[in-house]
């Protein structure tokens, strides 16, 4: 049986060649991804990391800050360097790197305090990402906002470089996890038929997709599960005429349920389960800012909304931003903001 289904060429061939050349010419490679790494950020980074290790390259993976416990099953997570824990060591690593990959983010600002190390580095830089507006510090830019996950792009990069045979089960698991995470388990941004060709190619590497789903989504702690119930029953406001629902959590609420980083991951998706709700927002009070998360169904541009009102951005149906002020102010500012989108919200249907 021929395992090579015909995937179309997405990444331009010249970029694929250039990346291969850069890898070949490098002695020390550093893979980086964005603040509060999610499933796609880690899946894509680890997929590439394991591939380069198989190629006997000296490679490290550095993330700005820690990541949620339900991603720690992926092989290699215990080798990830966390910038925040040791910025001095991080600086030395940047100085001894000749090739840097920026995975799943578009501009240096998205790596927080790590940004200046990235910007000031003399190393060659490669971007592999699916957000709009790639930055201008890169030697090679592989930027495809039409592709639903960066993990899919990493697969395509390896596939187009004719390395499918070298992808092992570990690499395939990481890539699958990322593709799954950025599509909510293939429930949004997931209508491209080629996604399923790629899944088929990954399954042939021996991955257990059902187990991966459970490890990520059926792995809530009791506290986290109760926090979800509390949020939906006690901290939700629905605006039926605007097809919008809002959930929020104060620091006090989070403390009550022994909140850990990542515990509210995915919460913002739940209000979209309500009939006729096409826009969902989650407002979470943090130590020094208020974090905003947005999800939509259909054409409502959450990224435009996030950029206009909350210094943020992202994808059409999934984006985020920040608010500087009290939680109460963030909530009322949000309510005023959606009123400015009354026509768009009213006219979007599921
Ligand atoms: P989440 O709601 O899961 O935190 O973020 C969803 C998506 O929104 C992310 O993948 C990212 O593209 C984008 N995003 C979240 N927060 C921010 C932010 O503060 N600024 C920008 N530019 N994008 C964000
Ligand atoms: Mn992503």
Short mmCIF file of N, CA, C and O in Angstrom, two decimals, residues 1-5 7 20 51 54-55 154-169 171-172 175 196-207:
data_model
loop_
_atom_site.label_atom_id
_atom_site.label_comp_id
_atom_site.label_asym_id
_atom_site.label_seq_id
_atom_site.Cartn_x
_atom_site.Cartn_y
_atom_site.Cartn_z
N UNK A 1 0.83 -1.20 0.00
CA UNK A 1 0.00 0.00 0.00
C UNK A 1 0.88 1.26 0.00
O UNK A 1 1.88 1.33 0.68
N UNK A 2 0.50 2.21 -0.80
CA UNK A 2 1.26 3.45 -0.84
C UNK A 2 0.78 4.40 0.26
O UNK A 2 -0.34 4.88 0.23
N UNK A 3 1.66 4.63 1.24
CA UNK A 3 1.28 5.49 2.36
C UNK A 3 1.33 6.98 2.01
O UNK A 3 0.90 7.80 2.78
N UNK A 4 1.91 7.30 0.89
CA UNK A 4 2.07 8.72 0.55
C UNK A 4 0.87 9.25 -0.22
O UNK A 4 0.85 9.27 -1.44
N UNK A 5 -0.15 9.64 0.53
CA UNK A 5 -1.30 10.29 -0.10
C UNK A 5 -0.79 11.63 -0.64
O UNK A 5 0.11 12.24 -0.08
N UNK A 7 -0.46 15.04 -0.65
CA UNK A 7 -0.74 16.31 0.04
C UNK A 7 -0.34 17.44 -0.89
O UNK A 7 0.67 17.34 -1.58
N UNK A 20 16.28 23.51 5.35
CA UNK A 20 17.15 22.32 5.38
C UNK A 20 18.62 22.71 5.37
O UNK A 20 19.42 22.16 6.12
N UNK A 51 12.63 15.50 15.94
CA UNK A 51 13.16 15.24 14.60
C UNK A 51 14.64 15.65 14.53
O UNK A 51 15.48 14.89 14.04
N UNK A 54 16.84 13.24 16.36
CA UNK A 54 17.07 12.03 15.55
C UNK A 54 18.17 12.27 14.52
O UNK A 54 18.92 11.36 14.18
N UNK A 55 18.22 13.52 14.01
CA UNK A 55 19.25 13.88 13.03
C UNK A 55 20.59 14.16 13.70
O UNK A 55 21.51 14.68 13.05
N UNK A 154 4.50 22.01 10.75
CA UNK A 154 5.74 21.26 11.00
C UNK A 154 5.67 19.92 10.25
O UNK A 154 6.64 19.50 9.61
N UNK A 155 4.49 19.29 10.29
CA UNK A 155 4.34 18.03 9.53
C UNK A 155 4.60 18.30 8.05
O UNK A 155 5.35 17.58 7.39
N UNK A 156 3.98 19.37 7.54
CA UNK A 156 4.12 19.67 6.10
C UNK A 156 5.57 19.97 5.74
O UNK A 156 6.05 19.61 4.66
N UNK A 157 6.26 20.66 6.64
CA UNK A 157 7.68 20.98 6.40
C UNK A 157 8.48 19.69 6.26
O UNK A 157 9.26 19.52 5.31
N UNK A 158 8.27 18.74 7.18
CA UNK A 158 9.00 17.47 7.12
C UNK A 158 8.58 16.68 5.89
O UNK A 158 9.41 16.10 5.18
N UNK A 159 7.29 16.66 5.62
CA UNK A 159 6.76 15.90 4.48
C UNK A 159 7.31 16.45 3.17
O UNK A 159 7.79 15.70 2.31
N UNK A 160 7.27 17.77 3.03
CA UNK A 160 7.76 18.38 1.79
C UNK A 160 9.27 18.21 1.64
O UNK A 160 9.78 18.20 0.53
N UNK A 161 9.97 18.09 2.78
CA UNK A 161 11.41 17.84 2.72
C UNK A 161 11.70 16.35 2.50
O UNK A 161 12.85 15.92 2.61
N UNK A 162 10.63 15.60 2.24
CA UNK A 162 10.73 14.15 1.99
C UNK A 162 11.31 13.40 3.18
O UNK A 162 12.13 12.50 3.05
N UNK A 163 10.86 13.81 4.36
CA UNK A 163 11.33 13.18 5.59
C UNK A 163 10.22 12.37 6.28
O UNK A 163 10.36 12.00 7.45
N UNK A 164 9.13 12.11 5.57
CA UNK A 164 8.03 11.38 6.21
C UNK A 164 8.51 10.06 6.81
O UNK A 164 8.12 9.67 7.91
N UNK A 165 9.41 9.39 6.09
CA UNK A 165 9.92 8.10 6.57
C UNK A 165 10.67 8.21 7.88
O UNK A 165 10.80 7.25 8.62
N UNK A 166 11.20 9.41 8.16
CA UNK A 166 12.00 9.59 9.37
C UNK A 166 11.15 10.01 10.56
O UNK A 166 11.66 10.11 11.68
N UNK A 167 9.87 10.28 10.33
CA UNK A 167 8.99 10.64 11.45
C UNK A 167 8.70 9.36 12.25
O UNK A 167 8.27 8.36 11.68
N UNK A 168 9.00 9.40 13.55
CA UNK A 168 8.71 8.23 14.37
C UNK A 168 7.44 8.47 15.20
O UNK A 168 6.81 9.51 15.10
N UNK A 169 7.10 7.49 16.02
CA UNK A 169 5.86 7.58 16.80
C UNK A 169 5.86 8.79 17.74
O UNK A 169 4.85 9.47 17.89
N UNK A 171 7.44 11.70 17.44
CA UNK A 171 7.23 12.94 16.67
C UNK A 171 5.75 13.02 16.27
O UNK A 171 5.11 14.07 16.40
N UNK A 172 5.21 11.89 15.81
CA UNK A 172 3.83 11.86 15.34
C UNK A 172 2.85 12.20 16.47
O UNK A 172 1.87 12.92 16.27
N UNK A 175 2.93 16.03 17.08
CA UNK A 175 2.27 16.75 15.99
C UNK A 175 0.76 16.54 16.07
O UNK A 175 -0.03 17.49 15.94
N UNK A 196 -7.20 15.37 7.45
CA UNK A 196 -7.49 13.96 7.73
C UNK A 196 -6.54 13.02 6.97
O UNK A 196 -6.31 11.91 7.41
N UNK A 197 -6.00 13.52 5.88
CA UNK A 197 -4.92 12.76 5.22
C UNK A 197 -3.71 12.73 6.15
O UNK A 197 -3.06 11.70 6.32
N UNK A 198 -3.43 13.89 6.74
CA UNK A 198 -2.27 13.96 7.63
C UNK A 198 -2.49 13.06 8.86
O UNK A 198 -1.60 12.32 9.28
N UNK A 199 -3.72 13.10 9.42
CA UNK A 199 -4.00 12.23 10.57
C UNK A 199 -3.76 10.77 10.18
O UNK A 199 -3.17 10.00 10.94
N UNK A 200 -4.20 10.42 9.00
CA UNK A 200 -4.00 9.05 8.54
C UNK A 200 -2.50 8.71 8.47
O UNK A 200 -2.07 7.64 8.90
N UNK A 201 -1.73 9.66 7.97
CA UNK A 201 -0.29 9.44 7.88
C UNK A 201 0.35 9.34 9.27
O UNK A 201 1.33 8.62 9.47
N UNK A 202 -0.23 10.07 10.23
CA UNK A 202 0.31 10.00 11.61
C UNK A 202 -0.10 8.69 12.28
O UNK A 202 0.70 8.07 13.00
N UNK A 203 -1.34 8.25 12.01
CA UNK A 203 -1.79 6.98 12.59
C UNK A 203 -0.91 5.83 12.14
O UNK A 203 -0.67 4.88 12.88
N UNK A 204 -0.41 5.93 10.91
CA UNK A 204 0.46 4.87 10.40
C UNK A 204 1.79 4.80 11.14
O UNK A 204 2.55 3.85 10.97
N UNK A 205 2.07 5.82 11.94
CA UNK A 205 3.28 5.78 12.76
C UNK A 205 3.02 5.12 14.11
O UNK A 205 3.88 5.10 14.98
N UNK A 206 1.78 4.69 14.32
CA UNK A 206 1.48 3.94 15.54
C UNK A 206 0.91 4.76 16.68
O UNK A 206 0.80 4.26 17.81
N UNK A 207 0.51 6.00 16.41
CA UNK A 207 -0.04 6.80 17.52
C UNK A 207 -1.43 6.29 17.90
O UNK A 207 -2.13 5.68 17.08
#
